[in-house]
PDB file of C-alpha atoms in Angstrom:
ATOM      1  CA  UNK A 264      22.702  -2.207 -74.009  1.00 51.00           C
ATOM      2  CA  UNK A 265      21.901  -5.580 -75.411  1.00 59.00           C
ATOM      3  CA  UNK A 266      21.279  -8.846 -73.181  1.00 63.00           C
ATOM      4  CA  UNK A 267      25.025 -10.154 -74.565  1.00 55.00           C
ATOM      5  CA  UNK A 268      27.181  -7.153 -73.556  1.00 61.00           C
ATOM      6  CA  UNK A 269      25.247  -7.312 -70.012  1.00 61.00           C
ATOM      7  CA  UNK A 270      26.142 -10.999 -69.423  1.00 55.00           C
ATOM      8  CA  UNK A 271      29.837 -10.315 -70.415  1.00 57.00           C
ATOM      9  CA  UNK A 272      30.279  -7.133 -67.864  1.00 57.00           C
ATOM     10  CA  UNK A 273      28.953  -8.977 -65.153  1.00 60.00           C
ATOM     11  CA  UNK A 274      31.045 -11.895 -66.282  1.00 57.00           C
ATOM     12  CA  UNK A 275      34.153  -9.704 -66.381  1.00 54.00           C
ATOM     13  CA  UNK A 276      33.333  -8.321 -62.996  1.00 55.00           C
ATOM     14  CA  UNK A 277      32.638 -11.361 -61.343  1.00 54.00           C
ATOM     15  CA  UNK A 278      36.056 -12.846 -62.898  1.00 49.00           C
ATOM     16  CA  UNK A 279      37.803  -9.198 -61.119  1.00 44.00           C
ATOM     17  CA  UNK A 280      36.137  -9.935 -57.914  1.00 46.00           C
ATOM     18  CA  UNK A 281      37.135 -13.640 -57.883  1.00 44.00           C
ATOM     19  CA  UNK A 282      40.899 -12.727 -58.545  1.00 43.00           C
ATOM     20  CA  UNK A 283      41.052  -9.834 -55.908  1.00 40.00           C
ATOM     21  CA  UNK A 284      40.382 -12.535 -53.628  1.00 47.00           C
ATOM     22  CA  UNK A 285      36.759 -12.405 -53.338  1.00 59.00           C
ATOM     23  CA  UNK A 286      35.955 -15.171 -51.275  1.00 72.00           C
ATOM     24  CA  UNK A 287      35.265 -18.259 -53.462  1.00 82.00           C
ATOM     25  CA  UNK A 288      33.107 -20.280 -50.826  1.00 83.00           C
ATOM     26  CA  UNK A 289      29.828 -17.908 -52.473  1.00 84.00           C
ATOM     27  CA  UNK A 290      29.697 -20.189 -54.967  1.00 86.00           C
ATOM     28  CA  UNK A 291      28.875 -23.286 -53.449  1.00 87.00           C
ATOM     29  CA  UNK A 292      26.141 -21.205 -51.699  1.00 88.00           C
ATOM     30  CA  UNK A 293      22.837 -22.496 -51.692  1.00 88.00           C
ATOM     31  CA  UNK A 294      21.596 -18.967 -52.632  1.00 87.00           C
ATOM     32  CA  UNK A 295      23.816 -18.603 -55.303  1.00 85.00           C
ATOM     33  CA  UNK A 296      21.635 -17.452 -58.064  1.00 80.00           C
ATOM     34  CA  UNK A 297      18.661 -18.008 -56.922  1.00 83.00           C
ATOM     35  CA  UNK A 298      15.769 -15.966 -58.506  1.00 82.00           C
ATOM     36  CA  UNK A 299      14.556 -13.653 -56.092  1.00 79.00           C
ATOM     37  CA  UNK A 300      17.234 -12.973 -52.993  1.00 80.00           C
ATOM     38  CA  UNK A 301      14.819 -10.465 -51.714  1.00 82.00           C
ATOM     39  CA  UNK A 302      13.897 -13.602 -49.221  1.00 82.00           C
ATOM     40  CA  UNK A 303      16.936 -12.763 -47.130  1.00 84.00           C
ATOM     41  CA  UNK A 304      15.481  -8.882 -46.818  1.00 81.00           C
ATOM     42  CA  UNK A 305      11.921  -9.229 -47.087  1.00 75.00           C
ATOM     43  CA  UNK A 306       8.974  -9.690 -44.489  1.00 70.00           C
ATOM     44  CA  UNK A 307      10.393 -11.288 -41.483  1.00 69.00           C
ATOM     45  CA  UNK A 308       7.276 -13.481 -40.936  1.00 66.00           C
ATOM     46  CA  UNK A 309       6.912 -14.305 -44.688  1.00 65.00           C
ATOM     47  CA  UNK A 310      10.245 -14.647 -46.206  1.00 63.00           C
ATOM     48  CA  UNK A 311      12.403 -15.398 -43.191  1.00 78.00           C
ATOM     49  CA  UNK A 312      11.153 -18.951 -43.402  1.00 80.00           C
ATOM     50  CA  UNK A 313      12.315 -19.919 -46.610  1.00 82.00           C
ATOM     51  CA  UNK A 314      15.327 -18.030 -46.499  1.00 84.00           C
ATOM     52  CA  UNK A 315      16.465 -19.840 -43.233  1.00 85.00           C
ATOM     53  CA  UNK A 316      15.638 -23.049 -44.276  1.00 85.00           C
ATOM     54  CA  UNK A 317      18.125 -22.410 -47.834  1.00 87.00           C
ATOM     55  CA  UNK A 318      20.686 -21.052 -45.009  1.00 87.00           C
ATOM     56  CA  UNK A 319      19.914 -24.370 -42.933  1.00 85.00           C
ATOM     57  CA  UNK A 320      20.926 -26.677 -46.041  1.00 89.00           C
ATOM     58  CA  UNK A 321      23.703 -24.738 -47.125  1.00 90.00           C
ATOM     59  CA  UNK A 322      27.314 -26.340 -47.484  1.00 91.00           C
ATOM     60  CA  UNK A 323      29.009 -22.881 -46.611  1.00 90.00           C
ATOM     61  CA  UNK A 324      26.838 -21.149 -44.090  1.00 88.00           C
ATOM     62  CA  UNK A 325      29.842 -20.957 -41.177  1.00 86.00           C
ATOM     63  CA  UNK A 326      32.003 -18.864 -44.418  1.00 87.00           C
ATOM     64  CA  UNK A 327      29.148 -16.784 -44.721  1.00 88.00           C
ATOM     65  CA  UNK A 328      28.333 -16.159 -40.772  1.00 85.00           C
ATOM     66  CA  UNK A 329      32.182 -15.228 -40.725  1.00 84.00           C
ATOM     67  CA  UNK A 330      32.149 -13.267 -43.654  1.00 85.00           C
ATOM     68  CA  UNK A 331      29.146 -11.180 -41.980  1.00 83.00           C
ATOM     69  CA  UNK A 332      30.532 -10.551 -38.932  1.00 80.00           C
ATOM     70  CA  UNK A 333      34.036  -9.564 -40.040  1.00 81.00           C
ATOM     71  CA  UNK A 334      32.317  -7.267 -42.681  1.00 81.00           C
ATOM     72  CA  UNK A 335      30.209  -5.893 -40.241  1.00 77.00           C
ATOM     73  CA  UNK A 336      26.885  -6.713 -41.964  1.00 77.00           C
ATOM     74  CA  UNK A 337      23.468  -5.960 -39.882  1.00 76.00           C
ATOM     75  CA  UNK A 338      21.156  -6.633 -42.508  1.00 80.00           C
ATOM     76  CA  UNK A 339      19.305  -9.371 -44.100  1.00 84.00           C
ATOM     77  CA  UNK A 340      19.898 -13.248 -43.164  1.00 87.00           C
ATOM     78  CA  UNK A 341      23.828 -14.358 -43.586  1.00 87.00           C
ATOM     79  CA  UNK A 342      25.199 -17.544 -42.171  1.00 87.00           C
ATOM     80  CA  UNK A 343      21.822 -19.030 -41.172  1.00 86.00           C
ATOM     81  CA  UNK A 344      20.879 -15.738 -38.668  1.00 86.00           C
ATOM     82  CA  UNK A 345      18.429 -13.378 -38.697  1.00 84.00           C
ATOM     83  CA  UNK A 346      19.077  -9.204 -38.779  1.00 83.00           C
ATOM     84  CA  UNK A 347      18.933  -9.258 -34.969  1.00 82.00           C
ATOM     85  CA  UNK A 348      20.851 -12.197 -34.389  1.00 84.00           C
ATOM     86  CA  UNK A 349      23.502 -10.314 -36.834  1.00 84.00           C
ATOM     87  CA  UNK A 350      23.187  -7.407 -34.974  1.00 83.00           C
ATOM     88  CA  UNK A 351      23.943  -8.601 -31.979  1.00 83.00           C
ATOM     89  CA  UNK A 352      27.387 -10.233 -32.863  1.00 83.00           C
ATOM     90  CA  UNK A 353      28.535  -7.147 -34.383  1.00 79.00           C
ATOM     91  CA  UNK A 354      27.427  -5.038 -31.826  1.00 79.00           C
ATOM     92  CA  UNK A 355      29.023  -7.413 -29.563  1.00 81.00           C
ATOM     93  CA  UNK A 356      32.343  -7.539 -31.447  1.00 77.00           C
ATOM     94  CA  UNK A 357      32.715  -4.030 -32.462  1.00 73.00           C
ATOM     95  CA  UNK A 358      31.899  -3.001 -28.674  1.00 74.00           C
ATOM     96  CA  UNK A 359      35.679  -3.033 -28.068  1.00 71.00           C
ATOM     97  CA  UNK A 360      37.720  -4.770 -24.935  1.00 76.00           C
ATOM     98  CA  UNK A 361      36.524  -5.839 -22.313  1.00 85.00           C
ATOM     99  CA  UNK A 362      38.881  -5.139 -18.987  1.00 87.00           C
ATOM    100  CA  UNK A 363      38.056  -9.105 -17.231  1.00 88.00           C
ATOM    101  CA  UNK A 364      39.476  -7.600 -13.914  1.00 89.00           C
ATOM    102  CA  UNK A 365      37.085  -4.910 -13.824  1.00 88.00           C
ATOM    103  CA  UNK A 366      34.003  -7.335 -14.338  1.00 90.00           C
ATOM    104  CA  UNK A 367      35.554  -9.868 -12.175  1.00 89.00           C
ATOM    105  CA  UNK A 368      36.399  -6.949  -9.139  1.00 89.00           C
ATOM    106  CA  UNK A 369      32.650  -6.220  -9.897  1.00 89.00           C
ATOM    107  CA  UNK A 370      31.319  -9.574  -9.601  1.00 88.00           C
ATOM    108  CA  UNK A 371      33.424 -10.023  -6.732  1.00 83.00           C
ATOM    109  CA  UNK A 372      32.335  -7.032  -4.510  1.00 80.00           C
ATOM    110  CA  UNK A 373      35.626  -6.018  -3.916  1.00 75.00           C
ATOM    111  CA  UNK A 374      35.031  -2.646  -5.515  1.00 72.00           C
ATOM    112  CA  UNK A 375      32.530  -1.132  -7.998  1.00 74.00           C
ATOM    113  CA  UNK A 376      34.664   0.479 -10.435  1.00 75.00           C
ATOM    114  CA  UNK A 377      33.168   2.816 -13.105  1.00 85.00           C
ATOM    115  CA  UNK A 378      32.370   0.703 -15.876  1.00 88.00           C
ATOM    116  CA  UNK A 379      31.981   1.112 -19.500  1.00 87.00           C
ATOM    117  CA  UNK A 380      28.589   0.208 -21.262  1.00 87.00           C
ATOM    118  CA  UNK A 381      30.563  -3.100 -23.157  1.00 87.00           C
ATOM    119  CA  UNK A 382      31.956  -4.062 -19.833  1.00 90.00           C
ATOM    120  CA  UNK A 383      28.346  -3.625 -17.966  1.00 91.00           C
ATOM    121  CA  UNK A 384      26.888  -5.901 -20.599  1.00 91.00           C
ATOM    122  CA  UNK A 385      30.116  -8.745 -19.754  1.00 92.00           C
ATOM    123  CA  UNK A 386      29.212  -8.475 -15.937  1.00 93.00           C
ATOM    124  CA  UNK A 387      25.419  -9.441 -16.972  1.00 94.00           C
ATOM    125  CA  UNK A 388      26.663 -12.606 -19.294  1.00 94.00           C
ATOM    126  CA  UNK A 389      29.173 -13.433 -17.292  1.00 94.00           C
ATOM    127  CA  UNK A 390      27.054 -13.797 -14.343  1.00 94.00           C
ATOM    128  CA  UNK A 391      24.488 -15.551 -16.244  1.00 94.00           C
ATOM    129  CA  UNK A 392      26.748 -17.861 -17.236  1.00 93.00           C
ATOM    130  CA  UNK A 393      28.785 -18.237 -13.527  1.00 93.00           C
ATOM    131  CA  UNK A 394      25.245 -18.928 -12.124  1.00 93.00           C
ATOM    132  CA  UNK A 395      25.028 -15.459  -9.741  1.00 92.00           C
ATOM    133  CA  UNK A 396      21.676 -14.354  -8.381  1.00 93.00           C
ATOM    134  CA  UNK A 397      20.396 -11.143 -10.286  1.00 94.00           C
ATOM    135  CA  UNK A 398      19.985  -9.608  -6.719  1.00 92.00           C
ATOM    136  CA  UNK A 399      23.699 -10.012  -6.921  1.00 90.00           C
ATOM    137  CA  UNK A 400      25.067  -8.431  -9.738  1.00 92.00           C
ATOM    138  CA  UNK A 401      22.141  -6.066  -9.933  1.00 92.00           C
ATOM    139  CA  UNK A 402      23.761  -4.985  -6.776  1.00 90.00           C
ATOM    140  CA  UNK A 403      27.200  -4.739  -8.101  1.00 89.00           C
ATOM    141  CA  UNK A 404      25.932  -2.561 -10.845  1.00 91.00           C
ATOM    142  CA  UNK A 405      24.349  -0.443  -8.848  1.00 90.00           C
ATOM    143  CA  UNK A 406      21.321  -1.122 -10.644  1.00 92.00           C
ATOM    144  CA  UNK A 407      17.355  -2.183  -9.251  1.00 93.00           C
ATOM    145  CA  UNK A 408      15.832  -4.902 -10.467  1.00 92.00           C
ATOM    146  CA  UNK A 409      13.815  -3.669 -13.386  1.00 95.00           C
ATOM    147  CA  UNK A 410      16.582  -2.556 -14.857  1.00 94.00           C
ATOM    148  CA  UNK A 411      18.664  -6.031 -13.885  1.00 94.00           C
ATOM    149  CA  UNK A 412      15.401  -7.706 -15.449  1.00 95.00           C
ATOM    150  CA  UNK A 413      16.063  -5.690 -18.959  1.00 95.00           C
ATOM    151  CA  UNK A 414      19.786  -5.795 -18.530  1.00 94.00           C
ATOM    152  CA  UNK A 415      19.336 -10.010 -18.086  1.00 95.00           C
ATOM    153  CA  UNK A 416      16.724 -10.177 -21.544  1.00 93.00           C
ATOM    154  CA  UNK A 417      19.292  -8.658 -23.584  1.00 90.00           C
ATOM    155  CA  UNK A 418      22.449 -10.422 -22.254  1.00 91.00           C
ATOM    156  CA  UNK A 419      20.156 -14.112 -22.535  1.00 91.00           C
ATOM    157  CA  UNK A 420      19.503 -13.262 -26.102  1.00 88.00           C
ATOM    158  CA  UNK A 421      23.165 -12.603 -26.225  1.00 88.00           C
ATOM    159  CA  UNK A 422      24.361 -15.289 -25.201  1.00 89.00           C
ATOM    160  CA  UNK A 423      21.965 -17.406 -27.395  1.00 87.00           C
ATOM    161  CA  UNK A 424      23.325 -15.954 -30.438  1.00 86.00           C
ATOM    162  CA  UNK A 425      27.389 -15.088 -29.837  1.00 86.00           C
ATOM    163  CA  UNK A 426      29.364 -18.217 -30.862  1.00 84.00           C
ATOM    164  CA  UNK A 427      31.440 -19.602 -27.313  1.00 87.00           C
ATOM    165  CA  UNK A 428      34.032 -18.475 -29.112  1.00 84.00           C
ATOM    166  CA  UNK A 429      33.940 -15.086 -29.587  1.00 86.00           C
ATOM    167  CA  UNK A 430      32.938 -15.286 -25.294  1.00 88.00           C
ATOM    168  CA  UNK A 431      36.213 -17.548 -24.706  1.00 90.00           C
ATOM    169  CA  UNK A 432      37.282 -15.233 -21.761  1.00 91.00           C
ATOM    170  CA  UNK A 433      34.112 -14.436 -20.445  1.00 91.00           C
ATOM    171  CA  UNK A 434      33.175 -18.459 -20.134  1.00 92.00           C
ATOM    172  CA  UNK A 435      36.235 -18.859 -18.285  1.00 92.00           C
ATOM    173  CA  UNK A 436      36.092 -15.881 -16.191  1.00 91.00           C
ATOM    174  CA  UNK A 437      32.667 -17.236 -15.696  1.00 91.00           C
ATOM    175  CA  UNK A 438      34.310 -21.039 -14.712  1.00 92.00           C
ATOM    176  CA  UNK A 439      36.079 -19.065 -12.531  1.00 91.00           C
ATOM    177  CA  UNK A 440      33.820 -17.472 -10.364  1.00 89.00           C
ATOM    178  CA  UNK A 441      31.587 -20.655 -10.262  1.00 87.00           C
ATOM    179  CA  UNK A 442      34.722 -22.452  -8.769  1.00 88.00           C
ATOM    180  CA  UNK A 443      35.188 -20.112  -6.427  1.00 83.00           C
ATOM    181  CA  UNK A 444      31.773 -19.615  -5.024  1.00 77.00           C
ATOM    182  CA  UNK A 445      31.665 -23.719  -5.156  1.00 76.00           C
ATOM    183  CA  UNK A 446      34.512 -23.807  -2.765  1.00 71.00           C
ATOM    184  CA  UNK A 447      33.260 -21.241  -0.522  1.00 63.00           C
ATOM    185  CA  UNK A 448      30.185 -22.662  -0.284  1.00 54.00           C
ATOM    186  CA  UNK A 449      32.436 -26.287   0.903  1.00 52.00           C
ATOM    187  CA  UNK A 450      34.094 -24.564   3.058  1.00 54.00           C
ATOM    188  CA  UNK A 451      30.588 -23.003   4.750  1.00 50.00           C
ATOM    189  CA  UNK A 452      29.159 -26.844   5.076  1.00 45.00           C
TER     190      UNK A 452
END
């Protein structure tokens, strides 16, 4: 096929994608058509560097964050994250609802109820967040502290890569339970 029929296909197909309602914010990338996007799946150590710094210049990078995590993308960099920054919100949005009263009940001590695996993880971040002891929650989930110590390293990377407001519910919950612990601690003095 010669180099003139190639340029009008992917032409046309760009046109199609761009009136199907591709999103039109790819254009004003800073990657957009740049010579070698390989540097968003290379060599982490190598490539992730340059890649990160285009994504840190780049007029559209909360589009293309959004565009990741809605499309469910794990790999490469998108929106100015790494692939296990990525993963992480996906996993964290695609880990389905959360029951707040169950976490909260947990955190509380008023019961231990059997808790899923995405609701165990919410306990962890919430108490980060709320300021509990690991001893604490560690307790709560029925858990020792090597495995609170693992349990806390994921939910602190967590927490330093979800946006606040994908954790809108948790933070409060979290404000909640902060309060509360606040006011019995007043009431102790």
């Amino acid at each position: 096929m010669n180099i003139a029929i190639k340029v009008i296909n992917e032409l046309e197909a760009a046109h199609i994608q761009l009136e199907r309602g591709s999103p039109r914010w790819r254009l004003k990338a800073a990657c957009a058509g740049i010579p070698d996007p390989e540097i968003f799946f290379g060599d982490p150590r190598a490539d992730h560097r340059e890649a990160l710094a285009l994504c840190g210049q780049c007029p559209v990078r909360r589009q293309c964050l959004n565009d990741a995590i809605e499309s469910g993308v794990r790999d490469g960099i998108r929106g100015g994250l790494a692939e296990d920054q990525l993963c992480e919100i996906v996993e964290f949005r695609e880990s389905g609802r959360v029951d707040l009263d169950r976490v909260r009940a947990t955190l509380a001590g008023t019961h231990r109820p059997r808790l899923t695996e995405s609701e165990k993880r919410a306990v962890v971040r919430v108490a980060i967040d709320a300021g509990i002891p690991i001893d604490t929650w560690a307790a709560a989930l029925g858990i020792g502290y090597k495995a609170a110590t693992k349990r806390r390293r994921k939910a602190t990377t967590q927490l330093d890569v979800i946006p606040p407001s994908m954790r809108s519910e948790e933070i409060a919950l979290a404000a909640e339970l902060r309060r509360a612990a606040e006011t019995t601690l007043a009431v102790a003095a």
